[in-house]
Short mmCIF file of N, CA and C in Angstrom, two decimals:
data_model
loop_
_atom_site.label_atom_id
_atom_site.label_comp_id
_atom_site.label_asym_id
_atom_site.label_seq_id
_atom_site.Cartn_x
_atom_site.Cartn_y
_atom_site.Cartn_z
N UNK A 6 -13.77 -14.77 -0.44
CA UNK A 6 -12.79 -14.01 -1.16
C UNK A 6 -12.08 -13.14 -0.21
N UNK A 7 -10.84 -12.94 -0.69
CA UNK A 7 -9.90 -12.13 0.18
C UNK A 7 -9.96 -10.60 -0.51
N UNK A 8 -10.09 -9.66 0.59
CA UNK A 8 -10.15 -8.25 -0.02
C UNK A 8 -8.57 -7.73 0.38
N UNK A 9 -8.16 -7.25 -0.96
CA UNK A 9 -6.84 -6.71 -0.74
C UNK A 9 -6.85 -5.24 -1.12
N UNK A 10 -6.34 -4.48 -0.25
CA UNK A 10 -6.46 -3.00 -0.36
C UNK A 10 -4.85 -2.50 -0.73
N UNK A 11 -4.61 -1.97 -1.99
CA UNK A 11 -3.40 -1.43 -2.39
C UNK A 11 -3.57 0.00 -2.23
N UNK A 12 -2.66 0.24 -1.27
CA UNK A 12 -2.65 1.90 -0.95
C UNK A 12 -2.08 2.82 -1.96
N UNK A 13 -2.58 3.93 -2.22
CA UNK A 13 -2.01 4.85 -3.12
C UNK A 13 -1.81 6.14 -2.50
N UNK A 14 -0.61 6.12 -2.07
CA UNK A 14 -0.33 7.55 -1.12
C UNK A 14 0.24 8.51 -2.15
N UNK A 15 0.18 9.77 -1.77
CA UNK A 15 0.93 10.74 -2.46
C UNK A 15 2.30 10.23 -2.60
N UNK A 16 3.05 10.54 -3.91
CA UNK A 16 4.45 10.26 -4.20
C UNK A 16 4.72 8.75 -4.27
N UNK A 17 3.80 8.07 -4.36
CA UNK A 17 4.00 6.57 -4.44
C UNK A 17 4.63 6.18 -5.85
N UNK A 18 5.09 5.26 -6.05
CA UNK A 18 6.03 4.60 -7.55
C UNK A 18 4.78 3.93 -8.04
N UNK A 19 4.45 4.54 -9.34
CA UNK A 19 3.39 3.86 -9.97
C UNK A 19 3.50 2.43 -10.16
N UNK A 20 4.55 1.99 -10.52
CA UNK A 20 4.85 0.49 -10.67
C UNK A 20 4.60 -0.23 -9.45
N UNK A 21 4.72 0.19 -8.19
CA UNK A 21 4.46 -0.46 -6.98
C UNK A 21 3.20 -0.55 -6.65
N UNK A 22 2.20 0.02 -7.44
CA UNK A 22 0.90 0.23 -7.07
C UNK A 22 0.30 -1.07 -8.27
N UNK A 23 0.69 -0.86 -9.74
CA UNK A 23 0.11 -1.46 -10.73
C UNK A 23 0.77 -2.96 -10.75
N UNK A 24 2.08 -3.11 -10.39
CA UNK A 24 2.39 -4.44 -10.45
C UNK A 24 1.91 -5.51 -9.46
N UNK A 25 1.64 -5.03 -8.12
CA UNK A 25 0.82 -5.98 -7.33
C UNK A 25 -0.64 -6.10 -7.85
N UNK A 26 -1.27 -5.05 -8.32
CA UNK A 26 -2.45 -5.11 -8.79
C UNK A 26 -2.66 -6.06 -9.89
N UNK A 27 -1.76 -5.92 -10.85
CA UNK A 27 -1.82 -6.87 -11.98
C UNK A 27 -1.53 -8.40 -11.54
N UNK A 28 -0.44 -8.58 -10.59
CA UNK A 28 -0.58 -10.00 -10.41
C UNK A 28 -1.59 -10.79 -9.62
N UNK A 29 -2.22 -9.92 -8.68
CA UNK A 29 -3.44 -10.40 -7.78
C UNK A 29 -4.57 -10.47 -8.95
N UNK A 30 -4.62 -9.90 -9.83
CA UNK A 30 -5.64 -9.87 -11.00
C UNK A 30 -5.55 -10.94 -11.85
N UNK A 31 -4.09 -11.39 -12.19
CA UNK A 31 -3.73 -12.58 -13.08
C UNK A 31 -4.25 -13.85 -12.30
N UNK A 32 -4.00 -13.82 -11.05
CA UNK A 32 -4.51 -15.15 -10.18
C UNK A 32 -6.02 -15.24 -10.49
N UNK A 33 -6.76 -13.92 -10.30
CA UNK A 33 -8.14 -14.15 -10.32
C UNK A 33 -8.50 -14.67 -12.05
N UNK A 34 -7.66 -14.29 -12.97
CA UNK A 34 -8.07 -14.82 -14.12
C UNK A 34 -7.85 -16.23 -14.38
N UNK A 35 -6.62 -16.64 -13.65
CA UNK A 35 -6.42 -18.07 -13.87
C UNK A 35 -7.64 -18.87 -13.22
N UNK A 36 -8.15 -18.49 -12.17
CA UNK A 36 -9.29 -18.95 -11.46
C UNK A 36 -10.55 -19.06 -12.27
N UNK A 37 -10.74 -17.80 -12.95
CA UNK A 37 -11.98 -17.58 -13.89
C UNK A 37 -11.98 -18.56 -15.00
N UNK A 38 -10.51 -18.76 -15.66
CA UNK A 38 -10.53 -19.62 -16.76
C UNK A 38 -10.78 -21.09 -16.57
N UNK A 39 -10.65 -21.46 -15.23
CA UNK A 39 -11.15 -22.65 -14.69
C UNK A 39 -12.52 -23.09 -14.36
N UNK A 40 -13.32 -21.84 -14.56
CA UNK A 40 -14.82 -21.78 -14.26
C UNK A 40 -14.93 -21.51 -12.75
N UNK A 41 -14.20 -21.21 -12.03
CA UNK A 41 -14.14 -21.08 -10.57
C UNK A 41 -14.36 -19.51 -10.38
N UNK A 42 -14.75 -18.90 -9.19
CA UNK A 42 -14.92 -17.47 -8.95
C UNK A 42 -13.71 -16.99 -8.44
N UNK A 43 -13.51 -15.79 -8.66
CA UNK A 43 -12.02 -15.06 -8.39
C UNK A 43 -12.01 -14.89 -6.79
N UNK A 44 -10.56 -15.23 -6.49
CA UNK A 44 -10.29 -15.22 -5.11
C UNK A 44 -9.88 -14.03 -4.36
N UNK A 45 -9.74 -12.95 -5.36
CA UNK A 45 -9.46 -11.71 -4.61
C UNK A 45 -10.19 -10.52 -5.01
N UNK A 46 -10.78 -9.90 -4.10
CA UNK A 46 -11.35 -8.45 -4.33
C UNK A 46 -10.07 -7.39 -4.12
N UNK A 47 -9.99 -6.82 -5.41
CA UNK A 47 -8.64 -5.87 -5.15
C UNK A 47 -9.25 -4.60 -5.35
N UNK A 48 -8.78 -3.77 -4.48
CA UNK A 48 -9.22 -2.39 -4.49
C UNK A 48 -7.95 -1.24 -4.16
N UNK A 49 -7.94 -0.21 -5.11
CA UNK A 49 -7.14 0.80 -4.81
C UNK A 49 -7.55 1.84 -3.82
N UNK A 50 -6.86 1.94 -2.66
CA UNK A 50 -7.46 2.72 -1.62
C UNK A 50 -6.47 3.91 -1.44
N UNK A 51 -7.09 5.13 -1.23
CA UNK A 51 -6.51 6.50 -0.99
C UNK A 51 -7.11 7.25 -0.26
N UNK A 52 -6.56 8.42 0.10
CA UNK A 52 -7.15 9.68 0.89
C UNK A 52 -7.94 10.60 -0.09
N UNK A 53 -7.95 10.62 -1.37
CA UNK A 53 -8.67 11.10 -2.24
C UNK A 53 -8.90 10.37 -3.58
N UNK A 54 -9.84 10.68 -4.47
CA UNK A 54 -10.42 10.06 -5.42
C UNK A 54 -9.36 10.00 -6.60
N UNK A 55 -8.62 10.85 -6.78
CA UNK A 55 -7.51 10.73 -7.89
C UNK A 55 -6.17 11.29 -7.17
N UNK A 56 -5.16 10.28 -7.59
CA UNK A 56 -3.84 10.76 -7.23
C UNK A 56 -2.94 10.93 -8.36
N UNK A 57 -2.20 11.98 -8.51
CA UNK A 57 -1.36 12.34 -9.39
C UNK A 57 -0.05 11.86 -9.00
N UNK A 58 0.59 11.18 -9.88
CA UNK A 58 1.92 10.49 -9.58
C UNK A 58 3.10 10.95 -10.46
N UNK A 59 4.29 10.85 -10.14
CA UNK A 59 5.39 11.30 -11.01
C UNK A 59 5.23 12.60 -11.83
N UNK A 60 5.06 13.84 -10.92
CA UNK A 60 4.88 14.92 -11.54
C UNK A 60 3.72 15.10 -12.51
N UNK A 61 2.55 14.63 -11.92
CA UNK A 61 1.38 14.49 -12.67
C UNK A 61 1.43 13.79 -14.09
N UNK A 62 2.57 13.22 -14.20
CA UNK A 62 2.56 12.28 -15.44
C UNK A 62 1.43 11.26 -15.59
N UNK A 63 0.99 10.67 -14.44
CA UNK A 63 0.04 9.51 -14.27
C UNK A 63 -1.03 9.96 -13.29
N UNK A 64 -2.25 9.65 -13.51
CA UNK A 64 -3.18 9.71 -12.59
C UNK A 64 -3.81 8.36 -12.28
N UNK A 65 -3.74 8.14 -10.88
CA UNK A 65 -4.50 6.74 -10.34
C UNK A 65 -5.86 7.06 -9.97
N UNK A 66 -7.12 6.48 -10.31
CA UNK A 66 -8.25 6.56 -9.81
C UNK A 66 -8.48 5.53 -8.66
N UNK A 67 -8.84 6.17 -7.71
CA UNK A 67 -9.36 5.24 -6.66
C UNK A 67 -10.56 4.63 -6.45
N UNK A 68 -10.45 3.19 -6.18
CA UNK A 68 -11.79 2.51 -5.89
C UNK A 68 -12.41 2.89 -4.70
N UNK A 69 -11.66 3.03 -3.43
CA UNK A 69 -12.33 3.30 -2.31
C UNK A 69 -11.49 4.31 -1.52
N UNK A 70 -12.09 5.28 -1.02
CA UNK A 70 -11.40 6.23 0.32
C UNK A 70 -11.29 5.49 1.40
N UNK A 71 -10.35 5.79 2.27
CA UNK A 71 -10.04 5.00 3.51
C UNK A 71 -11.26 4.68 4.35
N UNK A 72 -12.19 5.76 4.55
CA UNK A 72 -13.03 5.45 5.24
C UNK A 72 -14.28 4.62 4.84
N UNK A 73 -14.10 4.21 3.43
CA UNK A 73 -15.10 3.55 2.91
C UNK A 73 -14.66 1.88 2.96
N UNK A 74 -13.44 1.80 3.48
CA UNK A 74 -13.12 0.44 3.71
C UNK A 74 -13.42 -0.03 5.10
N UNK A 75 -14.49 -1.10 5.47
CA UNK A 75 -14.81 -1.35 6.71
C UNK A 75 -13.86 -2.47 7.09
N UNK A 76 -13.29 -3.23 6.46
CA UNK A 76 -12.55 -4.58 6.71
C UNK A 76 -11.78 -4.81 5.68
N UNK A 77 -10.58 -5.30 5.66
CA UNK A 77 -9.57 -5.75 4.58
C UNK A 77 -8.79 -6.99 5.08
N UNK A 78 -8.30 -7.68 4.15
CA UNK A 78 -7.71 -9.07 4.70
C UNK A 78 -5.98 -8.63 4.46
N UNK A 79 -5.79 -7.81 3.32
CA UNK A 79 -4.51 -7.50 3.09
C UNK A 79 -4.27 -6.08 3.07
N UNK A 80 -3.53 -5.34 3.55
CA UNK A 80 -3.06 -4.08 3.10
C UNK A 80 -1.67 -3.97 2.58
N UNK A 81 -1.49 -3.46 1.33
CA UNK A 81 -0.23 -3.49 0.51
C UNK A 81 0.29 -2.01 0.60
N UNK A 82 1.59 -1.59 0.94
CA UNK A 82 1.99 -0.42 1.01
C UNK A 82 3.15 -0.44 0.01
N UNK A 83 2.91 0.52 -0.96
CA UNK A 83 3.81 0.67 -2.17
C UNK A 83 5.21 1.37 -1.73
N UNK A 84 6.08 1.36 -2.43
CA UNK A 84 7.11 2.33 -2.43
C UNK A 84 6.78 3.60 -2.90
N UNK A 85 7.49 4.68 -2.40
CA UNK A 85 7.28 5.78 -2.88
C UNK A 85 8.61 6.66 -3.25
N UNK A 86 8.57 7.81 -3.72
CA UNK A 86 9.99 8.69 -3.96
C UNK A 86 9.66 10.03 -3.42
N UNK A 87 10.85 10.41 -3.20
CA UNK A 87 10.73 11.73 -2.30
C UNK A 87 11.40 11.74 -0.95
N UNK A 88 11.50 12.84 -0.25
CA UNK A 88 11.97 12.84 1.07
C UNK A 88 11.12 12.09 2.05
N UNK A 89 11.73 11.13 2.93
CA UNK A 89 10.96 10.40 3.61
C UNK A 89 9.93 11.15 4.54
N UNK A 90 10.39 12.05 5.30
CA UNK A 90 9.58 12.77 6.28
C UNK A 90 8.59 13.43 5.59
N UNK A 91 8.71 14.15 4.56
CA UNK A 91 7.69 14.69 3.74
C UNK A 91 6.56 13.75 3.34
N UNK A 92 7.16 12.69 2.81
CA UNK A 92 6.09 11.91 2.30
C UNK A 92 5.27 11.16 3.38
N UNK A 93 5.89 10.88 4.49
CA UNK A 93 5.20 10.49 5.87
C UNK A 93 4.18 11.41 6.23
N UNK A 94 4.57 12.74 6.17
CA UNK A 94 3.63 13.89 6.72
C UNK A 94 2.62 14.08 5.74
N UNK A 95 2.78 13.88 4.41
CA UNK A 95 1.46 14.31 3.48
C UNK A 95 0.54 13.01 3.48
N UNK A 96 1.07 11.86 3.97
CA UNK A 96 0.34 10.62 3.99
C UNK A 96 -0.13 10.10 5.26
N UNK A 97 -0.04 11.08 6.29
CA UNK A 97 -0.21 10.62 7.79
C UNK A 97 -1.64 9.98 8.02
N UNK A 98 -2.41 10.41 7.46
CA UNK A 98 -3.65 9.85 7.53
C UNK A 98 -4.10 8.26 7.31
N UNK A 99 -2.98 7.72 6.50
CA UNK A 99 -3.06 6.41 6.39
C UNK A 99 -2.67 5.59 7.78
N UNK A 100 -1.63 6.15 8.44
CA UNK A 100 -1.04 5.53 9.73
C UNK A 100 -2.11 4.91 10.48
N UNK A 101 -3.27 5.77 11.15
CA UNK A 101 -4.14 5.21 12.11
C UNK A 101 -4.99 4.28 11.32
N UNK A 102 -5.36 4.47 10.24
CA UNK A 102 -6.18 3.33 9.36
C UNK A 102 -5.54 2.05 9.35
N UNK A 103 -4.10 2.15 9.04
CA UNK A 103 -3.30 0.64 8.88
C UNK A 103 -3.48 0.14 10.43
N UNK A 104 -3.12 0.72 11.22
CA UNK A 104 -3.12 0.34 12.72
C UNK A 104 -4.64 -0.49 12.91
N UNK A 105 -5.55 0.55 12.77
CA UNK A 105 -6.97 -0.04 13.00
C UNK A 105 -7.53 -1.27 12.36
N UNK A 106 -6.78 -1.57 10.92
CA UNK A 106 -7.26 -2.51 10.48
C UNK A 106 -6.36 -3.89 10.61
N UNK A 107 -5.15 -3.38 11.07
CA UNK A 107 -4.19 -4.65 11.64
C UNK A 107 -4.98 -5.15 12.82
N UNK A 108 -5.56 -4.20 13.77
CA UNK A 108 -6.18 -4.71 14.96
C UNK A 108 -7.49 -5.59 14.44
N UNK A 109 -7.94 -5.18 13.36
CA UNK A 109 -9.20 -6.23 12.96
C UNK A 109 -8.93 -7.45 12.17
N UNK A 110 -7.42 -7.83 12.27
CA UNK A 110 -7.01 -8.91 11.66
C UNK A 110 -6.31 -8.84 10.29
N UNK A 111 -6.15 -7.58 9.64
CA UNK A 111 -5.47 -7.63 8.32
C UNK A 111 -4.04 -7.77 8.48
N UNK A 112 -3.51 -8.60 7.27
CA UNK A 112 -2.10 -8.60 7.18
C UNK A 112 -1.75 -7.30 6.63
N UNK A 113 -0.39 -6.72 6.78
CA UNK A 113 0.12 -5.70 6.21
C UNK A 113 1.49 -5.85 5.74
N UNK A 114 1.69 -5.49 4.41
CA UNK A 114 3.07 -5.78 3.91
C UNK A 114 3.62 -4.57 3.02
N UNK A 115 4.68 -4.30 3.11
CA UNK A 115 5.09 -3.22 2.34
C UNK A 115 6.30 -3.75 1.26
N UNK A 116 6.47 -2.92 0.31
CA UNK A 116 7.39 -2.90 -0.87
C UNK A 116 8.56 -1.94 -0.82
N UNK A 117 9.77 -2.39 -0.83
CA UNK A 117 10.86 -1.37 -0.86
C UNK A 117 10.62 -0.38 0.50
N UNK A 118 11.01 1.02 0.02
CA UNK A 118 10.80 2.03 1.03
C UNK A 118 9.39 2.38 1.56
N UNK A 119 8.51 1.39 0.92
CA UNK A 119 7.12 1.57 1.57
C UNK A 119 7.35 1.15 3.04
N UNK A 120 8.26 0.45 3.58
CA UNK A 120 8.75 -0.03 4.80
C UNK A 120 8.77 1.41 5.82
N UNK A 121 9.21 2.45 5.37
CA UNK A 121 9.03 3.73 6.23
C UNK A 121 7.60 3.87 6.72
N UNK A 122 6.67 3.83 5.78
CA UNK A 122 5.27 4.07 6.43
C UNK A 122 4.84 3.08 7.40
N UNK A 123 5.10 1.62 6.97
CA UNK A 123 4.82 0.40 7.70
C UNK A 123 5.53 0.77 9.25
N UNK A 124 6.79 1.19 9.19
CA UNK A 124 7.50 1.46 10.55
C UNK A 124 7.13 2.79 11.19
N UNK A 125 6.33 3.64 10.54
CA UNK A 125 5.77 4.72 11.17
C UNK A 125 4.48 4.37 12.09
N UNK A 126 3.88 3.24 11.71
CA UNK A 126 2.58 2.71 12.45
C UNK A 126 2.86 2.13 13.52
N UNK A 127 4.32 1.71 13.87
CA UNK A 127 4.59 1.21 14.93
C UNK A 127 4.58 -0.50 15.07
N UNK A 128 3.99 -1.02 13.92
CA UNK A 128 3.65 -2.27 13.98
C UNK A 128 5.11 -3.13 13.62
N UNK A 129 6.19 -2.37 13.35
CA UNK A 129 7.32 -3.10 13.10
C UNK A 129 8.41 -3.22 14.38
N UNK A 130 7.92 -2.25 15.44
CA UNK A 130 8.65 -2.23 16.55
C UNK A 130 9.04 -3.65 17.22
N UNK A 131 10.24 -3.98 17.37
CA UNK A 131 10.98 -5.09 17.75
C UNK A 131 11.04 -6.20 16.73
N UNK A 132 10.87 -5.62 15.39
CA UNK A 132 10.96 -6.87 14.39
C UNK A 132 12.02 -6.32 13.59
N UNK A 133 12.29 -7.27 12.53
CA UNK A 133 13.13 -6.99 11.42
C UNK A 133 12.48 -6.77 10.13
N UNK A 134 13.13 -6.13 9.57
CA UNK A 134 12.56 -5.85 7.98
C UNK A 134 13.57 -5.44 7.07
N UNK A 135 13.20 -5.40 5.91
CA UNK A 135 14.02 -4.72 4.97
C UNK A 135 13.33 -3.64 4.15
N UNK A 136 14.42 -2.95 3.41
CA UNK A 136 13.99 -1.82 2.76
C UNK A 136 15.24 -1.44 1.53
N UNK A 137 15.23 -0.74 0.86
CA UNK A 137 16.11 -0.34 -0.16
C UNK A 137 17.37 -0.13 0.56
N UNK A 138 18.44 -0.74 -0.08
CA UNK A 138 19.80 -0.49 0.41
C UNK A 138 20.19 0.75 0.62
N UNK A 139 19.90 1.81 -0.28
CA UNK A 139 20.28 3.29 -0.23
C UNK A 139 19.55 3.89 0.95
N UNK A 140 18.40 3.34 1.27
CA UNK A 140 17.59 4.12 2.48
C UNK A 140 17.85 3.63 3.78
N UNK A 141 18.60 2.35 4.06
CA UNK A 141 18.88 1.64 5.16
C UNK A 141 19.24 2.42 6.41
N UNK A 142 20.37 3.04 6.06
CA UNK A 142 20.95 3.81 7.12
C UNK A 142 19.88 4.96 7.77
N UNK A 143 19.13 5.49 6.64
CA UNK A 143 18.12 6.64 7.21
C UNK A 143 17.07 5.96 8.02
N UNK A 144 16.80 4.75 7.47
CA UNK A 144 15.69 3.84 8.28
C UNK A 144 16.23 3.69 9.59
N UNK A 145 17.35 3.29 9.68
CA UNK A 145 17.89 2.92 11.08
C UNK A 145 17.86 4.18 11.88
N UNK A 146 18.06 5.23 11.34
CA UNK A 146 17.93 6.42 12.15
C UNK A 146 16.60 6.94 12.52
N UNK A 147 15.85 6.65 11.69
CA UNK A 147 14.28 6.94 12.14
C UNK A 147 13.65 6.04 13.08
N UNK A 148 13.98 4.81 12.76
CA UNK A 148 13.10 3.94 13.51
C UNK A 148 14.01 2.72 14.28
#
């Protein structure tokens, strides 16, 4: 079974968390309908047990805190909203954890402006990536 860690940073976009969770869950459902075991162990991973998003309109309940994840196969970094520097600052504790998990063999992917957090790890140095077109110039300036 592949362990998937969907990060839930402060100021994340809820759809960028729930949509991948839903897709991986549906794959598990397809396997289970065939009488097979699920292939993904999907966990919402954060810095605290509850993250309030979109002005506290929504709450995401975390399955595991960063230090509770010993090893993962895939880290999914969602899009977020707000000023890039502020978002990266309040979520800075994710950065060394992502690097450590990558060193242990985890794959790391980001969605849209989640590329800012991925780039902050240094794992994109010398590589090409994409982000939202409205953020592209600022991304180039920062990274």
